[in-house]
Every structure is written in structure tokens, then in C-alpha cells.
Coordinates of C-alpha atoms and ligand atoms in Angstrom, one line a residue:
X92 CA 0.1 0.2 -0.4
X93 CA 2.6 2.4 1.0
X94 CA 4.7 2.3 -2.5
X95 CA 1.3 2.9 -4.4
X96 CA 1.3 6.1 -2.3
X97 CA 4.7 7.1 -3.2
X98 CA 3.8 6.3 -7.0
X99 CA 2.5 9.6 -8.1
X100 CA 5.6 11.2 -6.1
X101 CA 8.1 9.5 -7.2
X102 CA 6.8 10.0 -10.9
X103 CA 6.4 14.1 -10.9
X104 CA 9.6 14.0 -9.1
X105 CA 11.5 12.1 -11.6
X106 CA 9.5 13.9 -14.0
X107 CA 10.1 17.8 -12.7
X108 CA 13.8 16.9 -12.6
X109 CA 13.9 16.1 -16.2
X110 CA 12.0 19.0 -16.7
X111 CA 14.2 21.4 -14.8
X112 CA 17.3 19.8 -16.4
X113 CA 16.0 20.0 -20.5
X114 CA 15.2 23.9 -19.3
X115 CA 18.8 24.2 -17.6
X116 CA 20.3 23.0 -21.1
X117 CA 17.9 25.0 -23.4
X118 CA 18.9 28.3 -21.5
X119 CA 22.7 27.5 -21.6
X120 CA 22.4 26.6 -25.3
X121 CA 20.2 29.6 -25.9
X122 CA 22.4 32.0 -23.9
X123 CA 25.3 32.7 -26.2
X124 CA 23.7 32.8 -29.6
X125 CA 21.0 35.0 -28.6
X126 CA 23.5 38.0 -27.6
X127 CA 25.2 37.8 -31.1
X128 CA 22.4 37.5 -32.6
X129 CA 21.0 40.9 -31.4
X130 CA 23.8 42.4 -32.5
X131 CA 24.0 41.5 -35.7
X132 CA 20.6 39.7 -37.0
X133 CA 20.4 39.9 -40.5
X134 CA 23.9 38.9 -40.7
X135 CA 23.1 35.7 -38.4
X136 CA 20.2 34.6 -40.6
X137 CA 22.0 34.5 -43.9
X138 CA 24.8 32.4 -42.8
X139 CA 22.1 29.5 -41.7
X140 CA 21.8 27.6 -44.5
X141 CA 18.6 26.5 -46.0
X142 CA 19.0 22.4 -45.4
X143 CA 19.5 23.6 -41.6
X144 CA 15.3 24.8 -41.6
X145 CA 13.8 23.0 -44.5
X146 CA 12.5 19.5 -44.3
X147 CA 12.5 18.7 -48.1
X148 CA 16.9 19.1 -47.8
X149 CA 16.7 17.2 -44.9
X150 CA 19.6 14.3 -45.9
X151 CA 17.3 11.1 -45.5
X152 CA 14.2 12.8 -47.8
X153 CA 16.6 14.0 -50.5
X154 CA 18.1 9.5 -50.5
X155 CA 14.4 8.7 -50.0
X156 CA 13.2 11.1 -53.2
X157 CA 16.8 9.6 -55.2
X158 CA 15.1 6.0 -54.6
X159 CA 11.8 6.7 -55.7
X160 CA 12.2 8.7 -58.5
X161 CA 14.7 6.4 -59.9
X162 CA 12.4 3.3 -59.3
X163 CA 9.5 4.8 -61.2
X164 CA 11.7 5.9 -64.0
X165 CA 12.5 2.3 -64.5
X166 CA 8.9 1.3 -64.4
X167 CA 8.7 -0.3 -60.6
X168 CA 5.5 0.1 -59.0
X169 CA 6.1 1.4 -55.1
X170 CA 5.8 -1.9 -53.2
X171 CA 5.1 -0.4 -50.0
X172 CA 1.8 1.0 -48.2
X173 CA -0.6 -1.7 -50.0
X174 CA -4.0 -1.4 -48.4
X175 CA -5.4 -4.7 -47.2
X176 CA -9.5 -4.2 -47.1
X177 CA -10.4 -6.8 -44.5
X178 CA -8.0 -8.5 -42.2
X179 CA -4.8 -10.3 -43.3
X180 CA -3.8 -13.8 -42.3
X181 CA -2.9 -16.4 -45.2
X182 CA -4.9 -14.6 -47.6
X183 CA -6.1 -10.6 -48.0
X184 CA -7.9 -8.1 -50.1
X185 CA -6.4 -5.7 -51.6
X186 CA -7.9 -3.3 -54.4
X187 CA -10.8 -5.4 -54.8
X188 CA -8.5 -8.9 -55.5
X189 CA -8.2 -11.4 -53.8
X190 CA -3.8 -12.9 -52.9
X191 CA -2.3 -15.2 -50.8
X192 CA -0.8 -13.6 -48.4
X193 CA 2.8 -13.6 -46.8
X194 CA 3.0 -10.0 -45.8
X195 CA 1.6 -10.4 -42.5
X196 CA 2.6 -12.4 -39.4
X197 CA -0.6 -13.3 -38.5
X198 CA 1.3 -16.6 -37.3
X199 CA -1.5 -18.2 -35.6
X200 CA -4.6 -16.7 -37.4
X201 CA -5.9 -14.8 -33.8
X202 CA -6.4 -11.9 -35.6
X203 CA -9.4 -11.9 -37.1
X204 CA -10.5 -15.0 -34.7
X205 CA -14.3 -14.7 -33.5
X206 CA -13.0 -15.2 -29.6
X207 CA -10.4 -12.9 -30.1
X208 CA -12.7 -10.3 -31.8
X209 CA -15.3 -10.6 -29.1
X210 CA -13.0 -10.5 -26.0
X211 CA -11.8 -6.7 -27.8
X212 CA -15.2 -5.7 -28.4
X213 CA -16.1 -6.9 -24.4
X214 CA -13.3 -5.2 -23.3
X215 CA -14.6 -1.9 -25.4
X216 CA -18.3 -2.3 -24.0
X217 CA -16.9 -2.3 -20.1
X218 CA -13.8 -0.1 -20.3
X219 CA -14.1 2.4 -23.5
X220 CA -11.8 2.4 -25.9
X221 CA -8.8 4.4 -23.8
X222 CA -8.0 4.2 -20.5
X223 CA -6.7 8.3 -20.4
X224 CA -3.8 8.0 -18.2
X225 CA -0.6 5.8 -17.8
X226 CA -0.8 2.9 -15.9
X227 CA 1.0 4.3 -12.9
X228 CA -1.4 7.0 -12.9
X229 CA -5.3 5.9 -13.3
X230 CA -4.6 4.2 -16.6
X231 CA -4.7 0.3 -15.1
X232 CA -7.2 -1.6 -15.7
X233 CA -7.9 -5.5 -14.6
X234 CA -7.2 -7.0 -18.5
X235 CA -3.6 -5.0 -17.9
X236 CA -2.9 -7.5 -15.0
X237 CA -4.6 -10.7 -16.0
X238 CA -2.5 -10.6 -19.5
X239 CA 0.8 -9.6 -17.8
X240 CA 0.2 -12.7 -15.2
X241 CA -0.2 -14.9 -18.5
X242 CA 2.5 -14.1 -19.9
X243 CA 5.2 -14.4 -16.6
X244 CA 3.2 -18.1 -16.1
X245 CA 4.4 -18.9 -19.9
X246 CA 8.1 -18.3 -19.0
X247 CA 7.7 -19.8 -15.7
X248 CA 9.0 -15.8 -14.4
X249 CA 7.9 -13.9 -11.4
X250 CA 6.3 -11.1 -13.3
X251 CA 5.7 -9.2 -17.2
X252 CA 5.1 -6.0 -17.9
X253 CA 3.5 -4.8 -21.1
X254 CA 3.9 -1.7 -23.0
X255 CA 2.3 0.5 -26.2
X256 CA 4.8 -0.7 -28.7
X257 CA 6.9 -3.4 -29.2
X258 CA 9.7 -0.7 -30.5
X259 CA 9.2 1.0 -27.8
X260 CA 9.6 -2.3 -25.5
X261 CA 13.2 -2.5 -26.6
X262 CA 14.4 1.3 -26.8
X263 CA 13.1 1.9 -23.4
X264 CA 14.1 -0.9 -21.3
X265 CA 17.5 -0.7 -22.6
X266 CA 17.5 2.4 -22.8
X267 CA 16.6 2.9 -19.3
X268 CA 18.6 -0.4 -17.5
X269 CA 21.8 0.4 -18.9
X270 CA 24.5 3.2 -19.0
X271 CA 27.6 4.9 -20.6
X272 CA 30.0 2.2 -17.8
X273 CA 27.9 -0.4 -19.1
X274 CA 28.5 -2.9 -22.5
X275 CA 25.9 -4.2 -24.7
X276 CA 26.6 -7.0 -27.1
X277 CA 24.2 -8.1 -29.3
X278 CA 24.3 -10.4 -32.7
X279 CA 24.8 -8.6 -35.7
X280 CA 21.4 -9.1 -37.6
X281 CA 19.8 -7.9 -34.6
X282 CA 16.1 -5.7 -34.4
X283 CA 16.5 -1.9 -34.7
X284 CA 14.5 -1.3 -31.9
X285 CA 17.6 -2.7 -29.8
X286 CA 20.0 -0.8 -31.4
X287 CA 17.7 2.3 -31.0
X288 CA 17.5 1.2 -26.8
X289 CA 21.3 0.8 -26.7
X290 CA 21.8 4.2 -28.7
X291 CA 19.9 5.8 -25.9
X292 CA 21.4 4.2 -22.8
X293 CA 24.8 5.7 -23.8
X294 CA 26.5 2.2 -23.1
X295 CA 29.2 0.7 -25.4
X296 CA 28.0 -1.1 -28.4
X297 CA 29.4 -4.2 -29.9
X298 CA 28.1 -6.3 -32.2
X299 CA 29.2 -10.2 -32.4
X300 CA 28.8 -12.8 -35.9
X301 CA 25.5 -14.0 -36.4
X302 CA 24.8 -16.9 -34.0
X303 CA 28.4 -17.1 -33.1
X304 CA 28.4 -17.6 -29.7
X305 CA 32.6 -18.5 -29.7
X306 CA 33.0 -15.3 -30.7
X307 CA 31.2 -13.5 -28.2
X308 CA 32.7 -15.7 -25.4
X309 CA 36.2 -14.5 -27.0
X310 CA 35.1 -10.7 -26.8
X311 CA 33.9 -11.0 -23.4
X312 CA 37.3 -13.1 -22.4
X313 CA 38.8 -9.5 -23.8
X314 CA 36.5 -7.4 -22.5
X315 CA 33.9 -8.2 -19.5
X316 CA 36.2 -6.8 -16.8
X317 CA 36.2 -2.8 -18.6
X318 CA 32.4 -2.4 -17.8
X319 CA 30.1 -2.9 -15.1
X320 CA 27.4 -4.5 -16.1
X321 CA 26.6 -6.8 -19.4
X322 CA 24.3 -7.5 -21.5
X323 CA 23.9 -10.0 -24.3
X324 CA 20.7 -9.2 -26.7
X325 CA 19.9 -12.0 -29.0
X326 CA 16.5 -12.5 -31.0
X327 CA 14.5 -16.2 -30.3
X328 CA 13.6 -16.2 -34.5
X329 CA 15.6 -13.9 -36.5
X330 CA 13.2 -11.5 -38.0
X331 CA 14.8 -11.0 -42.1
X332 CA 16.1 -14.8 -41.7
X333 CA 14.7 -17.1 -40.0
X334 CA 16.7 -18.9 -38.3
X335 CA 17.7 -19.1 -34.0
X336 CA 20.2 -19.1 -31.7
X337 CA 21.8 -21.5 -29.5
X338 CA 20.7 -20.8 -26.7
X339 CA 21.9 -23.2 -24.0
X340 CA 25.2 -22.1 -25.4
X341 CA 24.8 -18.2 -24.7
X342 CA 23.1 -19.2 -21.5
X343 CA 26.2 -21.2 -20.1
X344 CA 28.6 -18.2 -21.5
X345 CA 26.3 -15.5 -19.7
X346 CA 26.9 -17.4 -16.7
X347 CA 30.1 -17.5 -16.7
X348 CA 30.9 -14.2 -17.2
X349 CA 28.8 -12.5 -15.3
X350 CA 26.5 -10.7 -17.8
X351 CA 22.4 -10.3 -18.1
X352 CA 21.1 -12.0 -21.6
X353 CA 18.2 -10.7 -23.1
X354 CA 16.1 -12.4 -25.8
X355 CA 13.5 -10.7 -28.1
X356 CA 10.4 -13.3 -29.0
X357 CA 8.8 -11.2 -31.2
X358 CA 8.7 -14.0 -33.6
X359 CA 9.4 -17.0 -31.6
X360 CA 6.4 -17.1 -29.9
X361 CA 3.8 -19.0 -30.9
X362 CA 6.0 -20.4 -33.0
X363 CA 8.6 -22.8 -31.6
X364 CA 8.0 -25.3 -29.1
X365 CA 5.7 -27.8 -29.1
X366 CA 3.1 -25.2 -27.4
X367 CA 4.2 -21.8 -29.0
X368 CA 5.3 -21.2 -25.9
X369 CA 8.6 -20.6 -28.0
X370 CA 12.5 -20.5 -28.1
X371 CA 12.5 -21.8 -24.4
X372 CA 10.5 -24.8 -25.0
X373 CA 12.1 -25.6 -28.1
X374 CA 15.4 -26.1 -26.2
X375 CA 13.5 -27.4 -23.0
X376 CA 15.1 -24.5 -20.4
X377 CA 14.0 -23.1 -17.3
X378 CA 12.4 -19.4 -18.0
X379 CA 14.7 -18.1 -15.4
X380 CA 17.8 -19.5 -17.6
X381 CA 17.3 -15.8 -19.4
X382 CA 17.2 -12.7 -17.6
X383 CA 15.0 -10.4 -19.6
X384 CA 12.1 -12.2 -21.9
X385 CA 10.9 -9.8 -24.5
X386 CA 8.4 -10.3 -26.9
X387 CA 5.4 -8.3 -29.5
X388 CA 1.4 -8.4 -28.8
X389 CA 1.2 -7.9 -32.4
X390 CA 2.4 -11.1 -33.9
X391 CA 1.2 -14.4 -32.5
X392 CA -1.1 -12.6 -30.2
X393 CA -2.7 -10.5 -32.6
X394 CA -2.6 -7.3 -30.5
X395 CA -0.1 -4.4 -30.6
X396 CA 2.4 -3.6 -27.9
X397 CA 5.5 -5.8 -26.4
X398 CA 6.6 -7.2 -22.8
X399 CA 9.2 -8.2 -20.6
X400 CA 9.2 -10.9 -18.6
X401 CA 10.9 -11.6 -15.4
X402 CA 12.2 -11.5 -12.2
X403 CA 10.4 -9.2 -10.0
X404 CA 13.3 -6.7 -9.2
X405 CA 13.1 -6.0 -13.1
X406 CA 9.7 -6.0 -13.5
X407 CA 8.9 -3.5 -10.5
X408 CA 11.5 -1.4 -11.6
X409 CA 10.4 -0.8 -15.0
X410 CA 7.0 -0.3 -14.3
X411 CA 8.1 2.4 -11.9
X412 CA 10.7 3.7 -14.0
X413 CA 11.1 3.2 -17.6
X414 CA 10.2 6.7 -19.3
X415 CA 8.1 4.4 -22.2
X416 CA 5.7 3.0 -19.9
X417 CA 6.1 5.3 -17.1
X418 CA 5.2 8.9 -19.3
X419 CA 3.0 6.8 -21.8
X420 CA -0.6 5.8 -21.8
X421 CA -1.9 2.3 -20.7
X422 CA -2.5 0.0 -23.7
X423 CA -6.0 0.4 -24.8
X424 CA -7.7 -2.5 -22.6
X425 CA -9.5 -3.9 -26.1
X426 CA -6.1 -4.8 -27.1
X427 CA -4.8 -5.9 -24.2
X428 CA -8.1 -8.5 -23.9
X429 CA -7.2 -9.2 -27.3
X430 CA -3.6 -10.3 -26.9
X431 CA -4.8 -12.0 -23.5
X432 CA -7.9 -14.1 -25.5
X433 CA -5.2 -15.2 -28.1
X434 CA -2.7 -16.1 -25.5
X435 CA -5.4 -18.7 -23.7
X436 CA -6.1 -19.6 -27.0
X437 CA -3.1 -20.6 -28.0
X438 CA -2.8 -22.7 -25.1
X439 CA -5.7 -24.5 -25.5
X440 CA -4.6 -24.9 -29.4
X441 CA -1.0 -26.5 -29.7
X442 CA -2.4 -28.2 -33.0
X443 CA -2.2 -24.6 -34.9
X444 CA 1.5 -24.5 -33.5
X445 CA 1.6 -28.0 -34.9
X446 CA 0.1 -27.2 -38.6
X447 CA 2.2 -23.6 -38.9
X448 CA 5.5 -25.9 -38.1
X449 CA 4.7 -28.4 -40.2
X450 CA 3.9 -25.7 -43.3
X451 CA 7.1 -23.8 -42.7
X452 CA 9.0 -26.4 -42.8
X453 CA 7.2 -27.7 -45.7
X454 CA 7.4 -24.4 -47.6
X455 CA 11.3 -24.5 -46.8
X456 CA 11.5 -27.9 -47.8
X457 CA 9.7 -27.3 -51.4
X458 CA 11.8 -24.0 -51.9
X459 CA 15.0 -25.6 -51.5
X460 CA 14.4 -28.5 -53.8
X461 CA 12.9 -26.0 -56.6
X462 CA 16.9 -24.4 -56.3
X463 CA 15.1 -21.1 -54.4
X464 CA 18.2 -19.4 -52.1
X465 CA 16.5 -19.3 -48.3
X466 CA 19.6 -18.6 -46.7
X467 CA 20.1 -19.6 -43.1
X468 CA 16.2 -20.4 -42.6
X469 CA 15.1 -23.0 -40.1
X470 CA 11.4 -23.3 -41.6
X471 CA 9.8 -21.8 -38.6
X472 CA 7.2 -19.2 -40.1
X473 CA 10.1 -16.9 -41.8
X474 CA 11.6 -17.6 -44.9
X475 CA 13.6 -15.6 -47.3
X476 CA 14.4 -15.9 -50.9
X477 CA 17.2 -14.2 -51.1
X478 CA 17.6 -12.4 -54.8
X479 CA 21.0 -10.6 -54.5
X480 CA 19.8 -7.0 -55.3
X481 CA 16.8 -4.7 -54.3
X482 CA 15.7 -4.1 -58.0
X483 CA 15.1 -8.0 -58.4
X484 CA 13.7 -8.3 -55.1
X485 CA 11.3 -5.4 -56.5
X486 CA 10.8 -7.1 -59.9
X487 CA 9.5 -10.0 -58.6
X488 CA 7.3 -9.2 -55.9
X489 CA 5.7 -7.4 -58.6
X490 CA 5.4 -10.3 -60.6
X491 CA 4.1 -12.2 -57.7
X492 CA 1.7 -9.8 -57.1
X493 CA 0.8 -9.8 -60.7
X494 CA -0.1 -13.2 -60.2
X495 CA -2.1 -13.2 -57.0
X496 CA 0.5 -13.6 -54.1
X497 CA 1.4 -10.8 -51.9
X498 CA 5.0 -11.1 -50.2
X499 CA 7.3 -8.0 -49.1
X500 CA 10.5 -7.1 -50.9
X501 CA 13.2 -6.5 -48.3
X502 CA 15.1 -4.1 -49.6
X503 CA 18.4 -1.8 -48.4
X504 CA 19.1 -0.5 -46.1
X505 CA 16.9 -3.3 -44.3
X506 CA 19.3 -5.6 -45.1
X507 CA 22.7 -5.6 -47.4
X508 CA 22.2 -4.5 -51.0
X509 CA 23.3 -8.2 -51.8
X510 CA 21.1 -9.9 -49.5
X511 CA 18.1 -7.9 -50.4
X512 CA 15.1 -10.7 -50.5
X513 CA 11.3 -11.5 -50.8
X514 CA 10.7 -12.6 -47.1
X515 CA 7.8 -15.0 -46.9
X516 CA 6.0 -14.9 -43.7
X517 CA 4.1 -18.6 -43.2
X518 CA 0.5 -18.8 -41.3
X519 CA -1.0 -21.7 -39.8
X520 CA -3.8 -21.1 -42.1
X521 CA -1.7 -21.4 -45.5
X522 CA -2.3 -24.6 -47.5
X523 CA 0.1 -27.1 -48.7
X524 CA -1.7 -26.1 -52.8
X525 CA -0.7 -22.3 -51.6
X526 CA 2.5 -22.9 -50.6
X527 CA 3.4 -25.5 -53.8
X528 CA 1.9 -22.5 -56.3
X529 CA 3.4 -20.2 -55.0
X530 CA 7.2 -21.8 -55.1
X531 CA 6.5 -22.5 -59.0
X532 CA 5.8 -19.2 -59.4
X533 CA 8.8 -17.8 -57.5
X534 CA 10.8 -20.7 -59.0
X535 CA 9.7 -19.9 -63.1
X536 CA 10.1 -16.3 -62.1
X537 CA 13.7 -16.1 -61.0
Ligands
LIG44 N1 11.4 -7.3 -32.0 C1 11.4 -7.5 -33.6 C2 12.6 -8.8 -33.6 C3 10.7 -7.3 -34.4 O1 10.9 -8.1 -35.6 C4 9.8 -6.3 -34.2 C5 9.1 -5.5 -35.4 N2 8.8 -6.5 -36.4 C6 9.7 -5.6 -32.9 C7 11.0 -6.0 -31.9 C8 9.0 -4.1 -32.7 O2 7.9 -4.8 -32.7 P1 6.5 -4.1 -32.9 O3 6.2 -3.8 -34.4 O4 5.4 -4.7 -32.2 O5 6.7 -2.6 -32.7

């Protein structure tokens, strides 16, 4: 009870301190230029190049224009922002036409599931469409805690906390927990949200070769003692390549070097393990072997947001102090209710997980037999077809689209230019017939 009373004061105290620091910084920055600007206003204005105050001259925008203008000169249609007219699962509707769809990570077909929809609607009827406050200060609803308790029990750990965005979960968690005296080691293919979090933390960042636990061990031998806390970050299934780390090896290394281990299960929850409990179930490991379990609600769980699961000291800490939780609104009850229902349904229907795994394996085997370069994919829901250039990937996606198949090209800079690809997300709803038709078209088009 006493902690509950302290909450608003604590939040307000931190916020006040941050505001105070920001104000002081602004005042310091403003002090020198303002006296000069007052002395020679016209001269000062002329010195400022246009690209410093016009968005159309921003280097990022300029680069985007070059790519888009080049593509339209080559007659390539923009493959992004396609408008889906209904629920996107193994099939979808775009521009009035039906497509076999591989561009949505609706792995267990929970988005669009009648029970999941009913749970979301019931939550709206009861709680409205927004909680209208941060969880800490009036935004908490029972469905938030039910979802978090269910997630914690899935991992066999103390507790969990949900954030309104998966991306923000990584940014805020890593950004808050680590600092300039710490080291973060990550797989070279780690998701952007992890990189952003490390940047925010100010910690030293070192990538290691993809899935190479020996390379990680060597870095730790060499560097561990120069830092205070060390975090190792992996993904359960790598989102662009569809392979996974040898988790027991990484756990042994993190224990030996006294480091923290974080695993992002965005693409492995619902996909790995006989019940879909993720990479820990796949390897038959204890949930407590990993310090920070992270996942998203946007894939298997048919919602939007992210979670962190682990020991009480971690979760409680983040709930009181991680800025992306503390200073952000609570998740809409309808979203929490949808993900909760999807999670409960996943537990009740392991056959959906088994079908997904069988379809992923089938697609991978057939693609390999057809001579398609699937890289290192292990056939767990994410299978790339590596084309070798962004132009080839875009052309191939356009051709498949003309034949009723929607698949997203992944282009530079999301992946290196030489490994541009089409990325196939497999769902438990895809039929073998759909998968075979896709591979046949892919084979003839490449
Ligand atoms: N982690 C990984 C590995 C991802 O692939 C993604 C995005 N799909 C995220 C985090 C961010 O999740 P969200 O899209 O739910 O914000």
C-alpha cells in the first residue's frame, strides 16, 4: 500500500527533475547565440544554410527521393503501403482482388479469430476505447494485469509488464536499464529497436557475428572486466532470416561471464516449442535461464505492444521508472483483451502451432528443392528468398503480385544490398497447395 501512495510523487519528482534539466540545457544553449543574434540579426540569418531549416532538403528525404524517382523511371511500382481491405492472414484483399498473403505475421491466425474479436469488443463495452492515463496514474485496468500474469506464467518467471509498442519496449527497457559504464553485446542481425535502445542508453555497443556464441565468448574474455553491467541481446527467431540461436550455449556463456541475457521473442512466441511457448520450450529450458524475456503482442498475440517478463526486481523497476511505460498511456483495454484471449487460445490449441511448424518446414523444403536461396532459414514461419539485389527483389514481388501473391520485398538498407530478398511469413492457415503454387511461380519468375 505504501508504495502505491508513493507512486505519483515519485513519477512527478522524476518528471520535474527532467524538465528542470531540459530547461537548464536550453537556457545554456540559448544564452550565447542570443546576444550575438541581437547584435547582427540579418547577417546571422544569411549564414544559416537552407538545409538546416527546410525538410525537403533533409539528407534522409533527399535519399528517399532519389530511390523513389529512380524506381518510377524504371517503371517499378512502389511496393509499400499496400491497402488491405480486411483482415490479413494467409489470404487478404487488396484493390478488390484476393491474394495469397505472406506479408503479415498473423502466425496462428488469431487476428480475425471470432473469440479474440469478441474479447476486444467486450473490453470496449466495459472500459471504453482508451484508459486515458499512464498505468501508474489512473490508467490501470484488470485486463492489463491478467495479460501480464498470463505472460509471466508462460515463461515461469515472477512477473511481466506490457508496453504500448513492441519497438518502444526494447528502446525504453535497454535505454533505461543500461548506461555509459556498461556494455551491450548483440547479434549482428538484431532488430533496430534494440540498436535504438542501446544508443539511448549511452552504453558501449559491440555486435558479434550472427549466431556465433564462440565470437561472443571471445569478446567477453577480452572485455568483460572493463565494464560494470554487460547485456547480451539475441532474438528467438531472427526476423529477416528465420533462423535461431543455440540458446543453451548463450546461457552458459552469460552465466560464466556474469552478464545479463535478453531474448526478443517477437517471432518465436507461438512459433517454436510444441505448445508455442517459444525458444525456451524448443530447447526444454527453464524460463529463469534468461534474465529479460521480451516479446511483441503484434504477431502471434493479435494485438499491438510489447512485453518484458522476468524477476520481480526487473519488472517492478521498469513499471516505476522506464520512461516508455511511466510517461506513456496504458494499452487500450481492447488490445490487452485481444492479446490475452489469443494467448489463452494458443495454450488451448497446440494443433495450430503444430500446423504452422509443418507448413513452415514444408515451404522451406519445397523452396530448397526448387533451387531458391533461402539462406539460413530453419523453416519456423520466416523464410526468405534471397534475390541478391533490391531491384530484383522488387521486380519479383511485382510479378508475384500480378499472379495473386502478396509478399514483401526487403530492400537495402533494411538488409545489405547483396542480400535483398522476398520475405515469406508463413501462417498456420496456409494450405500446402497455396505454398506449392507460390514456389512454382517463384521458380519460374527467378
Ligand atoms: N523486435 C523484433 C525482432 C521485431 O521484428 C519487431 C517488429 N516486427 C519489433 C521488435 C517491434 O515490434 P512492434 O512491431 O510490435 O512494435
